[in-house]
């Protein structure tokens, strides 16, 4: 069985088709999914998915790209983290990809938001879901400044990883896991596949980041959690092992990172 460790089922293009998506997940043996929060305003919708289906869980956080939304405090995040079926803080991090006419100095608000999430992760003892794009140096520096890492009581996952071997090694050194998305299947993702070859299987997660980044042969279509086995198949090819080995390892890693509450109950919802 496979786990989609990062998806956005609250987004309209997926929420409207949820029964069909869940049926497709069952056919493809995707037995669990983590629904990711990107704004405080969205949290109730994301949380309802986790409460309504016993094989869904959710996170609490504000995506670094989101501007003009309610800014979270540590107290806000802790209050949400205490609710049932909330198993992570995030997604959070830094994204300098769309600076436009702004400079990195102008993104101080984003760096402060990231620090708030790290502090909430420490206090709640929940893992941190990190998004980093064109900002890996600052992402790693802030994690270190905030004392994140296994020794500092804050670990988590670098989701939808697209960075270099060096960044992967530093993230692993801090105690974080690395999650691979459908990008791993793209023809031009040669360097990313080299990174994936180096990351130990017991530190890997798989995800869709749906509705984005559908893996080949569905690239360009709306993504959904039933496609996560295609990511697993690519990772198995890279590792020279069976897809069953990848499914087992990434499922165990998911449980180890997010805790005992993400184990399935005896009867899952349909």
Short mmCIF file of C-alpha atoms in Angstrom, two decimals:
data_model
loop_
_atom_site.label_atom_id
_atom_site.label_comp_id
_atom_site.label_asym_id
_atom_site.label_seq_id
_atom_site.Cartn_x
_atom_site.Cartn_y
_atom_site.Cartn_z
CA UNK A 1 0.00 0.00 0.00
CA UNK A 2 1.13 3.53 -0.79
CA UNK A 3 0.89 6.81 1.13
CA UNK A 4 0.58 10.25 -0.45
CA UNK A 5 2.46 12.34 2.09
CA UNK A 6 1.49 15.73 0.60
CA UNK A 7 -1.64 16.69 -1.35
CA UNK A 8 -4.10 19.57 -1.56
CA UNK A 9 -7.49 17.87 -1.62
CA UNK A 10 -9.10 21.04 -0.30
CA UNK A 11 -8.40 22.84 -3.58
CA UNK A 12 -11.58 23.22 -5.66
CA UNK A 13 -10.46 21.10 -8.63
CA UNK A 14 -9.97 18.11 -6.34
CA UNK A 15 -12.59 18.69 -3.64
CA UNK A 16 -15.37 18.66 -6.24
CA UNK A 17 -14.27 15.22 -7.45
CA UNK A 18 -13.42 13.65 -4.10
CA UNK A 19 -15.58 10.48 -4.33
CA UNK A 20 -14.01 9.55 -7.68
CA UNK A 21 -10.53 10.35 -6.37
CA UNK A 22 -11.04 8.16 -3.32
CA UNK A 23 -12.26 5.32 -5.52
CA UNK A 24 -9.17 5.70 -7.71
CA UNK A 25 -6.96 5.70 -4.63
CA UNK A 26 -8.51 2.41 -3.51
CA UNK A 27 -7.96 0.85 -6.94
CA UNK A 28 -4.32 1.92 -6.95
CA UNK A 29 -3.73 0.79 -3.34
CA UNK A 30 -3.13 4.29 -1.99
CA UNK A 31 -4.44 3.82 1.50
CA UNK A 32 -3.55 7.13 3.20
CA UNK A 33 -3.06 10.80 2.41
CA UNK A 34 -1.90 13.90 4.27
CA UNK A 35 -3.95 16.98 3.35
CA UNK A 36 -1.86 20.13 3.49
CA UNK A 37 -2.99 23.51 4.77
CA UNK A 38 -1.74 26.65 2.99
CA UNK A 39 -3.61 29.45 4.83
CA UNK A 40 -5.33 29.86 8.18
CA UNK A 41 -8.49 30.75 6.25
CA UNK A 42 -8.33 27.34 4.53
CA UNK A 43 -7.73 25.32 7.69
CA UNK A 44 -11.34 24.45 8.50
CA UNK A 45 -11.84 22.99 5.02
CA UNK A 46 -8.62 20.97 5.23
CA UNK A 47 -9.43 19.81 8.74
CA UNK A 48 -12.91 18.69 7.68
CA UNK A 49 -11.32 16.32 5.16
CA UNK A 50 -9.26 14.73 7.91
CA UNK A 51 -12.22 14.49 10.28
CA UNK A 52 -14.48 13.08 7.60
CA UNK A 53 -12.25 10.25 6.37
CA UNK A 54 -10.30 7.93 8.61
CA UNK A 55 -7.42 7.55 6.13
CA UNK A 56 -6.82 11.32 5.80
CA UNK A 57 -4.86 13.56 8.16
CA UNK A 58 -3.94 17.23 7.88
CA UNK A 59 -1.43 19.95 8.71
CA UNK A 60 -1.73 23.53 9.95
CA UNK A 61 0.27 26.32 8.35
CA UNK A 62 0.63 29.18 5.89
CA UNK A 63 2.49 28.66 2.61
CA UNK A 64 5.37 31.10 2.00
CA UNK A 65 3.90 32.22 -1.33
CA UNK A 66 0.62 33.38 0.18
CA UNK A 67 0.37 37.12 0.68
CA UNK A 68 -2.59 39.16 1.85
CA UNK A 69 -3.74 36.39 4.18
CA UNK A 70 -3.99 36.14 7.95
CA UNK A 71 -0.49 36.06 9.37
CA UNK A 72 -0.04 33.19 11.83
CA UNK A 73 1.31 33.55 15.32
CA UNK A 74 2.88 30.73 17.27
CA UNK A 75 -0.27 30.68 19.41
CA UNK A 76 -2.51 30.39 16.33
CA UNK A 77 -0.57 27.40 15.06
CA UNK A 78 -0.46 25.71 18.47
CA UNK A 79 -4.23 26.03 18.82
CA UNK A 80 -4.75 24.34 15.45
CA UNK A 81 -2.08 21.74 16.13
CA UNK A 82 -3.97 20.60 19.22
CA UNK A 83 -7.01 19.60 17.20
CA UNK A 84 -7.70 15.96 16.29
CA UNK A 85 -5.97 14.51 13.22
CA UNK A 86 -3.56 17.44 12.84
CA UNK A 87 -0.15 15.79 12.54
CA UNK A 88 2.20 18.47 11.14
CA UNK A 89 3.04 22.16 10.96
CA UNK A 90 3.20 23.66 7.48
CA UNK A 91 3.65 23.83 4.74
CA UNK A 92 6.13 26.53 5.48
CA UNK A 93 9.54 27.68 4.29
CA UNK A 94 10.90 30.17 1.79
CA UNK A 95 10.23 30.82 -1.89
CA UNK A 96 12.25 33.42 -3.79
CA UNK A 97 11.26 32.09 -7.23
CA UNK A 98 8.70 34.82 -7.92
CA UNK A 99 10.48 37.86 -6.59
CA UNK A 100 9.53 40.03 -9.57
CA UNK A 101 10.90 43.50 -8.90
CA UNK A 102 11.54 42.70 -5.24
CA UNK A 103 14.84 41.76 -3.65
CA UNK A 104 15.64 38.99 -1.20
CA UNK A 105 15.85 41.70 1.48
CA UNK A 106 12.20 42.53 0.75
CA UNK A 107 11.22 38.99 1.79
CA UNK A 108 11.93 39.52 5.48
CA UNK A 109 8.22 38.90 6.20
CA UNK A 110 8.56 35.44 4.66
CA UNK A 111 11.58 34.61 6.79
CA UNK A 112 9.78 35.73 9.95
CA UNK A 113 6.76 33.59 9.04
CA UNK A 114 9.07 30.61 8.64
CA UNK A 115 10.55 31.21 12.10
CA UNK A 116 7.06 31.29 13.61
CA UNK A 117 6.33 27.87 12.13
CA UNK A 118 9.61 26.41 13.39
CA UNK A 119 8.85 27.65 16.90
CA UNK A 120 5.33 26.21 16.73
CA UNK A 121 6.72 22.87 15.57
CA UNK A 122 9.07 22.79 18.55
CA UNK A 123 6.35 23.62 21.07
CA UNK A 124 3.77 21.27 19.56
CA UNK A 125 6.31 18.50 18.97
CA UNK A 126 4.90 18.04 15.48
CA UNK A 127 7.05 17.63 12.35
CA UNK A 128 7.63 20.54 10.01
CA UNK A 129 6.68 20.38 6.31
CA UNK A 130 9.16 22.55 4.43
CA UNK A 131 8.75 24.18 1.03
CA UNK A 132 11.91 25.73 -0.39
CA UNK A 133 12.38 27.12 -3.88
CA UNK A 134 15.31 29.25 -5.01
CA UNK A 135 15.98 29.85 -1.31
CA UNK A 136 17.77 26.79 0.04
CA UNK A 137 20.69 28.67 1.61
CA UNK A 138 18.38 30.86 3.69
CA UNK A 139 16.07 27.93 4.47
CA UNK A 140 18.92 25.90 5.93
CA UNK A 141 20.44 28.91 7.69
CA UNK A 142 17.16 29.78 9.45
CA UNK A 143 16.63 26.17 10.51
CA UNK A 144 20.08 26.21 12.09
CA UNK A 145 19.57 29.64 13.69
CA UNK A 146 16.32 28.41 15.24
CA UNK A 147 18.03 25.30 16.56
CA UNK A 148 16.01 22.96 14.34
CA UNK A 149 17.17 19.41 13.84
CA UNK A 150 16.94 16.16 15.71
CA UNK A 151 18.95 17.58 18.65
CA UNK A 152 16.74 20.67 18.78
CA UNK A 153 13.45 18.81 18.82
CA UNK A 154 12.37 19.91 15.34
CA UNK A 155 12.47 17.59 12.35
CA UNK A 156 10.17 17.01 9.42
CA UNK A 157 10.37 16.75 5.67
CA UNK A 158 11.64 18.79 2.74
CA UNK A 159 8.65 18.24 0.48
CA UNK A 160 8.61 18.11 -3.34
CA UNK A 161 12.39 18.11 -3.30
CA UNK A 162 14.09 19.73 -6.33
CA UNK A 163 17.35 20.92 -4.77
CA UNK A 164 20.95 19.74 -5.08
CA UNK A 165 22.84 16.87 -3.50
CA UNK A 166 24.43 19.35 -1.11
CA UNK A 167 21.06 20.61 0.10
CA UNK A 168 19.79 17.04 0.47
CA UNK A 169 22.84 16.08 2.53
CA UNK A 170 22.41 19.10 4.80
CA UNK A 171 18.68 18.41 5.25
CA UNK A 172 19.42 14.79 6.10
CA UNK A 173 22.13 15.95 8.49
CA UNK A 174 19.54 18.00 10.36
CA UNK A 175 17.36 14.91 10.71
CA UNK A 176 14.82 15.74 8.01
CA UNK A 177 13.32 13.38 5.47
CA UNK A 178 13.22 14.05 1.73
CA UNK A 179 9.98 13.72 -0.23
CA UNK A 180 9.88 13.17 -3.99
CA UNK A 181 6.98 14.13 -6.23
CA UNK A 182 5.99 13.49 -9.84
CA UNK A 183 8.88 15.72 -10.92
CA UNK A 184 11.05 12.64 -10.40
CA UNK A 185 9.43 11.10 -13.51
CA UNK A 186 10.02 14.10 -15.79
CA UNK A 187 12.48 13.53 -18.64
CA UNK A 188 14.52 16.62 -17.75
CA UNK A 189 14.86 15.66 -14.05
CA UNK A 190 18.17 13.83 -14.52
CA UNK A 191 19.93 15.64 -11.67
CA UNK A 192 17.02 15.09 -9.31
CA UNK A 193 17.14 11.36 -10.01
CA UNK A 194 20.82 11.44 -9.10
CA UNK A 195 19.90 13.07 -5.80
CA UNK A 196 17.20 10.45 -5.19
CA UNK A 197 19.74 7.68 -5.79
CA UNK A 198 21.83 9.07 -2.93
CA UNK A 199 19.06 9.62 -0.36
CA UNK A 200 18.70 6.49 1.81
CA UNK A 201 15.38 4.75 1.29
CA UNK A 202 14.67 4.91 5.01
CA UNK A 203 14.69 8.72 4.73
CA UNK A 204 12.42 8.98 1.65
CA UNK A 205 8.76 9.89 1.33
CA UNK A 206 6.63 10.04 -1.81
CA UNK A 207 3.92 12.55 -2.65
CA UNK A 208 1.83 14.03 -5.43
CA UNK A 209 1.56 17.70 -4.34
CA UNK A 210 -1.72 17.37 -6.23
CA UNK A 211 -3.39 19.02 -8.05
CA UNK A 212 0.03 20.01 -9.41
CA UNK A 213 2.94 18.11 -10.98
CA UNK A 214 1.20 15.00 -12.29
CA UNK A 215 3.80 12.30 -12.98
CA UNK A 216 4.45 10.85 -16.42
CA UNK A 217 2.49 9.66 -18.36
CA UNK A 218 -0.11 12.10 -16.96
CA UNK A 219 2.10 15.19 -17.03
CA UNK A 220 0.06 18.33 -17.69
CA UNK A 221 -3.14 16.83 -16.31
CA UNK A 222 -4.73 17.46 -12.92
CA UNK A 223 -2.82 15.39 -10.39
CA UNK A 224 -4.41 13.38 -7.58
CA UNK A 225 -3.24 10.94 -4.88
CA UNK A 226 -4.01 7.85 -6.99
CA UNK A 227 -0.96 8.74 -9.09
CA UNK A 228 1.55 8.41 -6.23
CA UNK A 229 2.45 4.79 -7.17
CA UNK A 230 4.00 6.21 -10.35
CA UNK A 231 6.41 8.19 -8.18
CA UNK A 232 7.13 5.02 -6.22
CA UNK A 233 7.80 3.10 -9.43
CA UNK A 234 10.33 5.71 -10.56
CA UNK A 235 12.03 5.68 -7.17
CA UNK A 236 12.19 1.87 -7.28
CA UNK A 237 13.86 2.02 -10.69
CA UNK A 238 16.40 4.53 -9.38
CA UNK A 239 17.11 2.42 -6.30
CA UNK A 240 17.20 -0.87 -8.17
CA UNK A 241 14.58 -2.42 -5.92
CA UNK A 242 10.96 -3.51 -6.18
CA UNK A 243 8.06 -1.09 -6.04
CA UNK A 244 6.82 -3.12 -3.08
CA UNK A 245 10.02 -2.30 -1.21
CA UNK A 246 9.50 1.42 -1.89
CA UNK A 247 5.85 1.23 -0.85
CA UNK A 248 6.76 -0.51 2.40
CA UNK A 249 9.69 1.78 3.25
CA UNK A 250 7.91 5.06 2.48
CA UNK A 251 4.82 3.94 4.41
CA UNK A 252 6.95 3.08 7.43
CA UNK A 253 8.79 6.39 7.11
CA UNK A 254 5.46 8.22 7.03
CA UNK A 255 4.42 6.50 10.25
CA UNK A 256 7.76 7.16 11.90
CA UNK A 257 7.69 10.86 11.05
CA UNK A 258 4.05 11.69 11.71
CA UNK A 259 3.50 9.37 14.65
CA UNK A 260 1.22 6.54 15.72
CA UNK A 261 -2.02 8.36 14.91
CA UNK A 262 -1.41 7.97 11.15
CA UNK A 263 -1.75 4.21 11.32
CA UNK A 264 -4.94 3.00 9.70
CA UNK A 265 -7.88 1.90 11.76
CA UNK A 266 -9.28 -1.54 11.08
CA UNK A 267 -11.91 -0.26 8.66
CA UNK A 268 -11.14 2.72 6.44
CA UNK A 269 -13.68 5.07 4.94
CA UNK A 270 -14.76 4.76 1.31
#
